[in-house]
Amino acid sequence: MFKERVELGAESYTVQYSSDPYVSLGSALYPYQGKKIMMILDENVDSIFGHILMSHFNASCHSPIKFVFPAGEENKTLEQATRLVDFALQKNFNRDDVFLIIGGGVVGDMGAFAASLCLRGIPVIQVPTTLLAQVDSSIGGKTGVNHIKGKNLIGTFYQPKQVIVSPYFYRTLPEREMRTGFGEVIKYAMIKSQALFNQLNGWLNENPLSEAKNYPETFWESILGQCVHIKSTVVSEDEKESGLRMILNYGHTFGHAIETATQYSQYTHGEAIAIGMNMAALIARGMGLCEESLVLEQQALLRLAGLPVQADGLEINDLFNIIKVDKKVKNGKLTLVLPEKIGTVRIVPDIDEGEIYKILQEVMP
Ligand code: ADP
Ligand code: ZN
């Protein structure tokens, strides 16, 4: 059992590990006795966990109102968020009632976005149900929905009151979802922890990812604890992403470009950032910032987690055009998070676009 405090002054909250999320939910909801609870899920999570969640609530005399979003990134829209706000207002929600958001990153981002708008802020408890959402999107207070011009372009910063993370939810998670979560886990190792990197390497060598559903709780508690600690420390130091928080974007400049170039259909987020991290390492190597061995070790671990390191059929030109449109290139210069050693990255500003282009051309097939 770990409890990690995200230090943000009056907005501070805890991320709590739990082997039994139902028990932890009971405690988290204790302060809201007699208040209205909106349980927010998507249709998949509802069909798997909705019934058992409701039976636990009935046993503890809470009677939440349920709101179900359609599943999928394509439904992460302003219209859907507004639908939730409308529903909460119709049900006479007040600012001391609570939204309980149970699901992957899509529902987490969209539910918290709606919460931040409704009456200028309804308290939120997040129960992320995917590995990716547990180590990443549920912590840090970024909320949002997509716009036709891009992902998460409409959003707010809004911190939850509490986050509960539990491997209980993994038993129904598709293997590809598990792998995509490992993309972010490996990112944390690369940016902050050689020890985590070694642990993952040792573990995945002995215990293939296809067996992830049978990994013991002790493994998950250790991994989740380390990732949550890294994320919460970075977020506490830099809530609104002015500097340090940028290191969390390791692999993401190219990763996002790959997702856009392939219309979000070919690669999951974790797969795209795996390729992005490999590109970042190749650039760092080309600039003399790291050793060749780092590139190879990172590739080996990504492969062990079943993640790609190269984008098939993607042109470097196409990626650059997207990065330019994203305004990530200013006056032909780009800021990138590049690895120096395993566990240490550096924010490198003013890199010449041409230099990156040349390195990538040499190393990409
Ligand atoms: P993320 O951004 O966290 O990867 P999404 O919100 O896009 O995830 O969720 C991915 C898919 O997995 C969605 O279809 C969602 O309904 C489903 N899902 C979320 N959690 C679980 C779970 N614990 N078991 C099975 N499916 C889940
Ligand atoms: Zn990410």
mmCIF file of N, CA and C in Angstrom, residues 232-352:
data_model
loop_
_atom_site.group_PDB
_atom_site.id
_atom_site.type_symbol
_atom_site.label_atom_id
_atom_site.label_comp_id
_atom_site.label_asym_id
_atom_site.label_seq_id
_atom_site.Cartn_x
_atom_site.Cartn_y
_atom_site.Cartn_z
ATOM 1 N N SER A 232 4.388 12.622 -9.752
ATOM 2 C CA SER A 232 3.886 13.600 -8.785
ATOM 3 C C SER A 232 4.985 14.567 -8.361
ATOM 4 N N THR A 233 6.223 14.101 -8.291
ATOM 5 C CA THR A 233 7.304 15.017 -7.926
ATOM 6 C C THR A 233 7.492 16.072 -9.009
ATOM 7 N N VAL A 234 7.480 15.632 -10.251
ATOM 8 C CA VAL A 234 7.682 16.584 -11.349
ATOM 9 C C VAL A 234 6.520 17.585 -11.408
ATOM 10 N N VAL A 235 5.287 17.074 -11.268
ATOM 11 C CA VAL A 235 4.107 17.945 -11.332
ATOM 12 C C VAL A 235 4.092 18.933 -10.158
ATOM 13 N N SER A 236 4.490 18.466 -8.974
ATOM 14 C CA SER A 236 4.512 19.360 -7.810
ATOM 15 C C SER A 236 5.466 20.525 -8.035
ATOM 16 N N GLU A 237 6.549 20.235 -8.733
ATOM 17 C CA GLU A 237 7.529 21.303 -8.949
ATOM 18 C C GLU A 237 7.143 22.248 -10.071
ATOM 19 N N ASP A 238 6.273 21.784 -10.951
ATOM 20 C CA ASP A 238 5.976 22.581 -12.141
ATOM 21 C C ASP A 238 4.564 22.264 -12.629
ATOM 22 N N GLU A 239 3.555 22.828 -11.914
ATOM 23 C CA GLU A 239 2.166 22.449 -12.193
ATOM 24 C C GLU A 239 1.727 22.762 -13.615
ATOM 25 N N LYS A 240 2.121 23.929 -14.124
ATOM 26 C CA LYS A 240 1.560 24.380 -15.403
ATOM 27 C C LYS A 240 2.524 24.222 -16.582
ATOM 28 N N GLU A 241 3.509 23.343 -16.421
ATOM 29 C CA GLU A 241 4.423 23.021 -17.526
ATOM 30 C C GLU A 241 5.190 24.223 -18.064
ATOM 31 N N SER A 242 5.941 24.887 -17.170
ATOM 32 C CA SER A 242 6.764 25.977 -17.683
ATOM 33 C C SER A 242 8.186 25.506 -17.926
ATOM 34 N N GLY A 243 8.629 24.474 -17.230
ATOM 35 C CA GLY A 243 9.999 24.035 -17.445
ATOM 36 C C GLY A 243 10.177 22.550 -17.229
ATOM 37 N N LEU A 244 10.447 22.193 -15.948
ATOM 38 C CA LEU A 244 10.765 20.801 -15.624
ATOM 39 C C LEU A 244 9.758 19.794 -16.171
ATOM 40 N N ARG A 245 8.464 20.163 -16.111
ATOM 41 C CA ARG A 245 7.434 19.207 -16.523
ATOM 42 C C ARG A 245 7.637 18.722 -17.952
ATOM 43 N N MET A 246 8.370 19.533 -18.711
ATOM 44 C CA MET A 246 8.664 19.138 -20.094
ATOM 45 C C MET A 246 9.342 17.775 -20.191
ATOM 46 N N ILE A 247 10.102 17.392 -19.159
ATOM 47 C CA ILE A 247 10.792 16.091 -19.270
ATOM 48 C C ILE A 247 9.802 14.930 -19.388
ATOM 49 N N LEU A 248 8.570 15.163 -18.923
ATOM 50 C CA LEU A 248 7.545 14.119 -19.064
ATOM 51 C C LEU A 248 7.164 13.922 -20.534
ATOM 52 N N ASN A 249 7.581 14.874 -21.363
ATOM 53 C CA ASN A 249 7.278 14.767 -22.798
ATOM 54 C C ASN A 249 8.355 14.016 -23.573
ATOM 55 N N TYR A 250 9.264 13.376 -22.858
ATOM 56 C CA TYR A 250 10.298 12.584 -23.541
ATOM 57 C C TYR A 250 9.628 11.614 -24.530
ATOM 58 N N GLY A 251 10.072 11.655 -25.776
ATOM 59 C CA GLY A 251 9.520 10.765 -26.808
ATOM 60 C C GLY A 251 8.215 11.249 -27.411
ATOM 61 N N HIS A 252 7.669 12.351 -26.855
ATOM 62 C CA HIS A 252 6.320 12.757 -27.249
ATOM 63 C C HIS A 252 6.259 13.680 -28.464
ATOM 64 N N THR A 253 7.319 14.464 -28.719
ATOM 65 C CA THR A 253 7.263 15.350 -29.898
ATOM 66 C C THR A 253 7.111 14.495 -31.161
ATOM 67 N N PHE A 254 7.993 13.489 -31.290
ATOM 68 C CA PHE A 254 7.878 12.609 -32.457
ATOM 69 C C PHE A 254 6.700 11.651 -32.311
ATOM 70 N N GLY A 255 6.443 11.215 -31.086
ATOM 71 C CA GLY A 255 5.320 10.302 -30.835
ATOM 72 C C GLY A 255 4.000 10.907 -31.298
ATOM 73 N N HIS A 256 3.765 12.157 -30.895
ATOM 74 C CA HIS A 256 2.517 12.818 -31.314
ATOM 75 C C HIS A 256 2.468 12.973 -32.829
ATOM 76 N N ALA A 257 3.620 13.307 -33.426
ATOM 77 C CA ALA A 257 3.642 13.478 -34.883
ATOM 78 C C ALA A 257 3.312 12.153 -35.579
ATOM 79 N N ILE A 258 3.810 11.060 -35.007
ATOM 80 C CA ILE A 258 3.522 9.732 -35.585
ATOM 81 C C ILE A 258 2.027 9.412 -35.447
ATOM 82 N N GLU A 259 1.464 9.744 -34.301
ATOM 83 C CA GLU A 259 0.025 9.502 -34.115
ATOM 84 C C GLU A 259 -0.790 10.311 -35.122
ATOM 85 N N THR A 260 -0.410 11.570 -35.317
ATOM 86 C CA THR A 260 -1.143 12.427 -36.257
ATOM 87 C C THR A 260 -0.964 11.912 -37.687
ATOM 88 N N ALA A 261 0.281 11.581 -38.058
ATOM 89 C CA ALA A 261 0.561 11.148 -39.431
ATOM 90 C C ALA A 261 -0.216 9.886 -39.774
ATOM 91 N N THR A 262 -0.498 9.064 -38.783
ATOM 92 C CA THR A 262 -1.201 7.808 -39.054
ATOM 93 C C THR A 262 -2.663 7.880 -38.586
ATOM 94 N N GLN A 263 -3.146 9.116 -38.440
ATOM 95 C CA GLN A 263 -4.555 9.374 -38.061
ATOM 96 C C GLN A 263 -4.987 8.587 -36.822
ATOM 97 N N TYR A 264 -4.092 8.423 -35.872
ATOM 98 C CA TYR A 264 -4.414 7.751 -34.602
ATOM 99 C C TYR A 264 -4.951 6.336 -34.794
ATOM 100 N N SER A 265 -4.700 5.749 -35.967
ATOM 101 C CA SER A 265 -5.319 4.448 -36.199
ATOM 102 C C SER A 265 -4.299 3.314 -36.204
ATOM 103 N N GLN A 266 -3.030 3.637 -36.514
ATOM 104 C CA GLN A 266 -2.048 2.556 -36.656
ATOM 105 C C GLN A 266 -1.370 2.208 -35.341
ATOM 106 N N TYR A 267 -1.082 3.239 -34.559
ATOM 107 C CA TYR A 267 -0.354 3.019 -33.305
ATOM 108 C C TYR A 267 -1.147 3.539 -32.114
ATOM 109 N N THR A 268 -1.036 2.829 -30.989
ATOM 110 C CA THR A 268 -1.585 3.375 -29.748
ATOM 111 C C THR A 268 -0.607 4.448 -29.257
ATOM 112 N N HIS A 269 -1.025 5.192 -28.233
ATOM 113 C CA HIS A 269 -0.162 6.253 -27.712
ATOM 114 C C HIS A 269 1.195 5.696 -27.244
ATOM 115 N N GLY A 270 1.145 4.602 -26.488
ATOM 116 C CA GLY A 270 2.389 4.021 -25.956
ATOM 117 C C GLY A 270 3.301 3.525 -27.077
ATOM 118 N N GLU A 271 2.711 2.977 -28.126
ATOM 119 C CA GLU A 271 3.516 2.508 -29.265
ATOM 120 C C GLU A 271 4.174 3.688 -29.960
ATOM 121 N N ALA A 272 3.394 4.759 -30.158
ATOM 122 C CA ALA A 272 3.942 5.936 -30.851
ATOM 123 C C ALA A 272 5.076 6.567 -30.038
ATOM 124 N N ILE A 273 4.918 6.641 -28.717
ATOM 125 C CA ILE A 273 6.005 7.270 -27.954
ATOM 126 C C ILE A 273 7.222 6.336 -27.834
ATOM 127 N N ALA A 274 6.991 5.035 -27.970
ATOM 128 C CA ALA A 274 8.131 4.112 -27.997
ATOM 129 C C ALA A 274 9.008 4.449 -29.211
ATOM 130 N N ILE A 275 8.366 4.626 -30.361
ATOM 131 C CA ILE A 275 9.111 4.999 -31.572
ATOM 132 C C ILE A 275 9.749 6.387 -31.358
ATOM 133 N N GLY A 276 8.980 7.284 -30.731
ATOM 134 C CA GLY A 276 9.479 8.646 -30.460
ATOM 135 C C GLY A 276 10.694 8.638 -29.537
ATOM 136 N N MET A 277 10.687 7.757 -28.534
ATOM 137 C CA MET A 277 11.830 7.673 -27.620
ATOM 138 C C MET A 277 13.058 7.138 -28.351
ATOM 139 N N ASN A 278 12.822 6.183 -29.255
ATOM 140 C CA ASN A 278 13.950 5.665 -30.031
ATOM 141 C C ASN A 278 14.543 6.780 -30.901
ATOM 142 N N MET A 279 13.666 7.592 -31.502
ATOM 143 C CA MET A 279 14.161 8.710 -32.331
ATOM 144 C C MET A 279 14.942 9.703 -31.483
ATOM 145 N N ALA A 280 14.413 10.013 -30.303
ATOM 146 C CA ALA A 280 15.097 10.968 -29.424
ATOM 147 C C ALA A 280 16.485 10.441 -29.050
ATOM 148 N N ALA A 281 16.567 9.131 -28.782
ATOM 149 C CA ALA A 281 17.858 8.546 -28.409
ATOM 150 C C ALA A 281 18.825 8.589 -29.594
ATOM 151 N N LEU A 282 18.303 8.327 -30.797
ATOM 152 C CA LEU A 282 19.162 8.369 -31.985
ATOM 153 C C LEU A 282 19.696 9.787 -32.220
ATOM 154 N N ILE A 283 18.833 10.773 -31.982
ATOM 155 C CA ILE A 283 19.269 12.164 -32.146
ATOM 156 C C ILE A 283 20.331 12.506 -31.088
ATOM 157 N N ALA A 284 20.073 12.087 -29.841
ATOM 158 C CA ALA A 284 21.042 12.351 -28.770
ATOM 159 C C ALA A 284 22.382 11.710 -29.116
ATOM 160 N N ARG A 285 22.323 10.497 -29.633
ATOM 161 C CA ARG A 285 23.545 9.788 -30.039
ATOM 162 C C ARG A 285 24.249 10.566 -31.152
ATOM 163 N N GLY A 286 23.463 10.994 -32.135
ATOM 164 C CA GLY A 286 24.024 11.749 -33.262
ATOM 165 C C GLY A 286 24.654 13.060 -32.823
ATOM 166 N N MET A 287 24.125 13.662 -31.772
ATOM 167 C CA MET A 287 24.664 14.935 -31.278
ATOM 168 C C MET A 287 25.777 14.719 -30.262
ATOM 169 N N GLY A 288 26.097 13.465 -30.011
ATOM 170 C CA GLY A 288 27.170 13.166 -29.065
ATOM 171 C C GLY A 288 26.770 13.349 -27.605
ATOM 172 N N LEU A 289 25.451 13.334 -27.320
ATOM 173 C CA LEU A 289 25.001 13.522 -25.932
ATOM 174 C C LEU A 289 24.970 12.220 -25.143
ATOM 175 N N CYS A 290 24.876 11.098 -25.857
ATOM 176 C CA CYS A 290 24.833 9.805 -25.140
ATOM 177 C C CYS A 290 25.608 8.757 -25.937
ATOM 178 N N GLU A 291 25.807 7.610 -25.269
ATOM 179 C CA GLU A 291 26.532 6.491 -25.892
ATOM 180 C C GLU A 291 25.586 5.668 -26.768
ATOM 181 N N GLU A 292 26.191 4.967 -27.706
ATOM 182 C CA GLU A 292 25.445 4.032 -28.550
ATOM 183 C C GLU A 292 24.717 2.974 -27.691
ATOM 184 N N SER A 293 25.360 2.597 -26.581
ATOM 185 C CA SER A 293 24.776 1.533 -25.745
ATOM 186 C C SER A 293 23.402 1.948 -25.206
ATOM 187 N N LEU A 294 23.210 3.235 -24.938
ATOM 188 C CA LEU A 294 21.895 3.692 -24.446
ATOM 189 C C LEU A 294 20.816 3.404 -25.494
ATOM 190 N N VAL A 295 21.142 3.733 -26.745
ATOM 191 C CA VAL A 295 20.172 3.506 -27.827
ATOM 192 C C VAL A 295 19.794 2.028 -27.870
ATOM 193 N N LEU A 296 20.813 1.168 -27.789
ATOM 194 C CA LEU A 296 20.568 -0.268 -27.917
ATOM 195 C C LEU A 296 19.818 -0.827 -26.712
ATOM 196 N N GLU A 297 20.194 -0.358 -25.518
ATOM 197 C CA GLU A 297 19.510 -0.867 -24.315
ATOM 198 C C GLU A 297 18.047 -0.434 -24.281
ATOM 199 N N GLN A 298 17.805 0.811 -24.688
ATOM 200 C CA GLN A 298 16.418 1.284 -24.708
ATOM 201 C C GLN A 298 15.606 0.476 -25.733
ATOM 202 N N GLN A 299 16.202 0.260 -26.904
ATOM 203 C CA GLN A 299 15.503 -0.534 -27.931
ATOM 204 C C GLN A 299 15.167 -1.921 -27.397
ATOM 205 N N ALA A 300 16.137 -2.526 -26.700
ATOM 206 C CA ALA A 300 15.935 -3.895 -26.206
ATOM 207 C C ALA A 300 14.779 -3.935 -25.208
ATOM 208 N N LEU A 301 14.722 -2.960 -24.301
ATOM 209 C CA LEU A 301 13.641 -2.968 -23.302
ATOM 210 C C LEU A 301 12.286 -2.710 -23.970
ATOM 211 N N LEU A 302 12.250 -1.779 -24.912
ATOM 212 C CA LEU A 302 10.987 -1.510 -25.609
ATOM 213 C C LEU A 302 10.496 -2.775 -26.314
ATOM 214 N N ARG A 303 11.433 -3.484 -26.937
ATOM 215 C CA ARG A 303 11.040 -4.718 -27.637
ATOM 216 C C ARG A 303 10.515 -5.759 -26.654
ATOM 217 N N LEU A 304 11.179 -5.848 -25.477
ATOM 218 C CA LEU A 304 10.710 -6.800 -24.458
ATOM 219 C C LEU A 304 9.273 -6.500 -24.045
ATOM 220 N N ALA A 305 8.914 -5.208 -24.065
ATOM 221 C CA ALA A 305 7.549 -4.823 -23.687
ATOM 222 C C ALA A 305 6.599 -4.918 -24.884
ATOM 223 N N GLY A 306 7.088 -5.488 -25.981
ATOM 224 C CA GLY A 306 6.235 -5.685 -27.159
ATOM 225 C C GLY A 306 5.933 -4.392 -27.899
ATOM 226 N N LEU A 307 6.840 -3.420 -27.753
ATOM 227 C CA LEU A 307 6.595 -2.126 -28.387
ATOM 228 C C LEU A 307 7.484 -1.947 -29.620
ATOM 229 N N PRO A 308 6.991 -1.204 -30.618
ATOM 230 C CA PRO A 308 7.796 -0.981 -31.830
ATOM 231 C C PRO A 308 8.868 0.079 -31.580
ATOM 232 N N VAL A 309 9.959 0.036 -32.348
ATOM 233 C CA VAL A 309 10.962 1.103 -32.244
ATOM 234 C C VAL A 309 11.076 1.880 -33.555
ATOM 235 N N GLN A 310 10.426 1.366 -34.597
ATOM 236 C CA GLN A 310 10.450 2.060 -35.883
ATOM 237 C C GLN A 310 9.042 2.146 -36.454
ATOM 238 N N ALA A 311 8.788 3.257 -37.155
ATOM 239 C CA ALA A 311 7.477 3.414 -37.771
ATOM 240 C C ALA A 311 7.543 2.916 -39.202
ATOM 241 N N ASP A 312 6.756 1.880 -39.496
ATOM 242 C CA ASP A 312 6.783 1.341 -40.850
ATOM 243 C C ASP A 312 6.113 2.295 -41.818
ATOM 244 N N GLY A 313 6.797 2.501 -42.942
ATOM 245 C CA GLY A 313 6.183 3.251 -44.033
ATOM 246 C C GLY A 313 5.960 4.726 -43.750
ATOM 247 N N LEU A 314 6.648 5.274 -42.753
ATOM 248 C CA LEU A 314 6.485 6.707 -42.474
ATOM 249 C C LEU A 314 7.694 7.482 -42.990
ATOM 250 N N GLU A 315 7.416 8.589 -43.674
ATOM 251 C CA GLU A 315 8.497 9.418 -44.214
ATOM 252 C C GLU A 315 8.900 10.467 -43.182
ATOM 253 N N ILE A 316 10.203 10.680 -43.068
ATOM 254 C CA ILE A 316 10.680 11.707 -42.135
ATOM 255 C C ILE A 316 10.101 13.078 -42.514
ATOM 256 N N ASN A 317 9.985 13.317 -43.835
ATOM 257 C CA ASN A 317 9.415 14.593 -44.308
ATOM 258 C C ASN A 317 8.018 14.825 -43.757
ATOM 259 N N ASP A 318 7.211 13.762 -43.773
ATOM 260 C CA ASP A 318 5.833 13.893 -43.286
ATOM 261 C C ASP A 318 5.829 14.263 -41.801
ATOM 262 N N LEU A 319 6.707 13.602 -41.034
ATOM 263 C CA LEU A 319 6.770 13.902 -39.598
ATOM 264 C C LEU A 319 7.163 15.351 -39.376
ATOM 265 N N PHE A 320 8.153 15.813 -40.135
ATOM 266 C CA PHE A 320 8.610 17.197 -39.950
ATOM 267 C C PHE A 320 7.530 18.202 -40.293
ATOM 268 N N ASN A 321 6.765 17.906 -41.339
ATOM 269 C CA ASN A 321 5.687 18.838 -41.707
ATOM 270 C C ASN A 321 4.680 18.956 -40.578
ATOM 271 N N ILE A 322 4.403 17.842 -39.917
ATOM 272 C CA ILE A 322 3.443 17.874 -38.806
ATOM 273 C C ILE A 322 4.023 18.645 -37.627
ATOM 274 N N ILE A 323 5.269 18.379 -37.309
ATOM 275 C CA ILE A 323 5.901 19.069 -36.172
ATOM 276 C C ILE A 323 5.909 20.584 -36.419
ATOM 277 N N LYS A 324 6.115 20.972 -37.660
ATOM 278 C CA LYS A 324 6.104 22.409 -37.995
ATOM 279 C C LYS A 324 4.731 23.026 -37.776
ATOM 280 N N VAL A 325 3.698 22.318 -38.252
ATOM 281 C CA VAL A 325 2.334 22.834 -38.095
ATOM 282 C C VAL A 325 1.984 22.955 -36.616
ATOM 283 N N ASP A 326 2.488 22.024 -35.812
ATOM 284 C CA ASP A 326 2.251 22.049 -34.363
ATOM 285 C C ASP A 326 2.956 23.217 -33.683
ATOM 286 N N LYS A 327 3.630 24.028 -34.462
ATOM 287 C CA LYS A 327 4.388 25.186 -33.948
ATOM 288 C C LYS A 327 5.460 24.772 -32.953
ATOM 289 N N LYS A 328 5.907 23.536 -33.082
ATOM 290 C CA LYS A 328 6.975 23.118 -32.180
ATOM 291 C C LYS A 328 8.326 23.586 -32.721
ATOM 292 N N VAL A 329 8.322 23.963 -33.992
ATOM 293 C CA VAL A 329 9.553 24.520 -34.558
ATOM 294 C C VAL A 329 9.405 26.032 -34.600
ATOM 295 N N LYS A 330 10.322 26.751 -33.961
ATOM 296 C CA LYS A 330 10.288 28.208 -34.024
ATOM 297 C C LYS A 330 11.572 28.684 -34.689
ATOM 298 N N ASN A 331 11.427 29.440 -35.782
ATOM 299 C CA ASN A 331 12.585 29.916 -36.545
ATOM 300 C C ASN A 331 13.542 28.785 -36.906
ATOM 301 N N GLY A 332 12.978 27.653 -37.297
ATOM 302 C CA GLY A 332 13.823 26.525 -37.688
ATOM 303 C C GLY A 332 14.507 25.842 -36.519
ATOM 304 N N LYS A 333 14.153 26.220 -35.288
ATOM 305 C CA LYS A 333 14.779 25.617 -34.097
ATOM 306 C C LYS A 333 13.733 24.843 -33.291
ATOM 307 N N LEU A 334 14.215 23.796 -32.661
ATOM 308 C CA LEU A 334 13.312 22.900 -31.942
ATOM 309 C C LEU A 334 13.881 22.625 -30.552
ATOM 310 N N THR A 335 12.985 22.531 -29.543
ATOM 311 C CA THR A 335 13.431 22.120 -28.208
ATOM 312 C C THR A 335 13.046 20.661 -28.021
ATOM 313 N N LEU A 336 14.020 19.837 -27.647
ATOM 314 C CA LEU A 336 13.725 18.417 -27.451
ATOM 315 C C LEU A 336 14.218 17.946 -26.091
ATOM 316 N N VAL A 337 13.556 16.918 -25.558
ATOM 317 C CA VAL A 337 14.041 16.254 -24.342
ATOM 318 C C VAL A 337 14.885 15.072 -24.809
ATOM 319 N N LEU A 338 16.169 15.117 -24.501
ATOM 320 C CA LEU A 338 17.072 14.082 -25.024
ATOM 321 C C LEU A 338 17.772 13.340 -23.880
ATOM 322 N N PRO A 339 18.007 12.036 -24.069
ATOM 323 C CA PRO A 339 18.637 11.255 -22.987
ATOM 324 C C PRO A 339 20.148 11.449 -22.968
ATOM 325 N N GLU A 340 20.704 11.480 -21.741
ATOM 326 C CA GLU A 340 22.166 11.525 -21.590
ATOM 327 C C GLU A 340 22.662 10.165 -21.115
ATOM 328 N N LYS A 341 21.963 9.677 -20.073
ATOM 329 C CA LYS A 341 22.232 8.331 -19.551
ATOM 330 C C LYS A 341 20.860 7.729 -19.281
ATOM 331 N N ILE A 342 20.819 6.428 -19.043
ATOM 332 C CA ILE A 342 19.537 5.852 -18.634
ATOM 333 C C ILE A 342 19.197 6.447 -17.278
ATOM 334 N N GLY A 343 18.023 7.088 -17.179
ATOM 335 C CA GLY A 343 17.622 7.730 -15.928
ATOM 336 C C GLY A 343 17.900 9.224 -15.881
ATOM 337 N N THR A 344 18.514 9.749 -16.940
ATOM 338 C CA THR A 344 18.816 11.191 -16.977
ATOM 339 C C THR A 344 18.547 11.750 -18.365
ATOM 340 N N VAL A 345 17.683 12.765 -18.407
ATOM 341 C CA VAL A 345 17.448 13.443 -19.688
ATOM 342 C C VAL A 345 17.789 14.917 -19.530
ATOM 343 N N ARG A 346 17.921 15.589 -20.662
ATOM 344 C CA ARG A 346 18.215 17.014 -20.638
ATOM 345 C C ARG A 346 17.273 17.718 -21.615
ATOM 346 N N ILE A 347 16.785 18.902 -21.214
ATOM 347 C CA ILE A 347 15.983 19.694 -22.137
ATOM 348 C C ILE A 347 16.960 20.484 -22.999
ATOM 349 N N VAL A 348 16.954 20.208 -24.306
ATOM 350 C CA VAL A 348 17.926 20.862 -25.181
ATOM 351 C C VAL A 348 17.188 21.839 -26.100
ATOM 352 N N PRO A 349 17.352 23.160 -25.873
ATOM 353 C CA PRO A 349 16.659 24.144 -26.712
ATOM 354 C C PRO A 349 17.452 24.454 -27.974
ATOM 355 N N ASP A 350 16.787 25.128 -28.909
ATOM 356 C CA ASP A 350 17.467 25.690 -30.083
ATOM 357 C C ASP A 350 18.228 24.679 -30.929
ATOM 358 N N ILE A 351 17.690 23.484 -31.067
ATOM 359 C CA ILE A 351 18.369 22.531 -31.947
ATOM 360 C C ILE A 351 17.954 22.859 -33.371
ATOM 361 N N ASP A 352 18.939 22.872 -34.232
ATOM 362 C CA ASP A 352 18.661 23.211 -35.624
ATOM 363 C C ASP A 352 17.857 22.078 -36.277
#
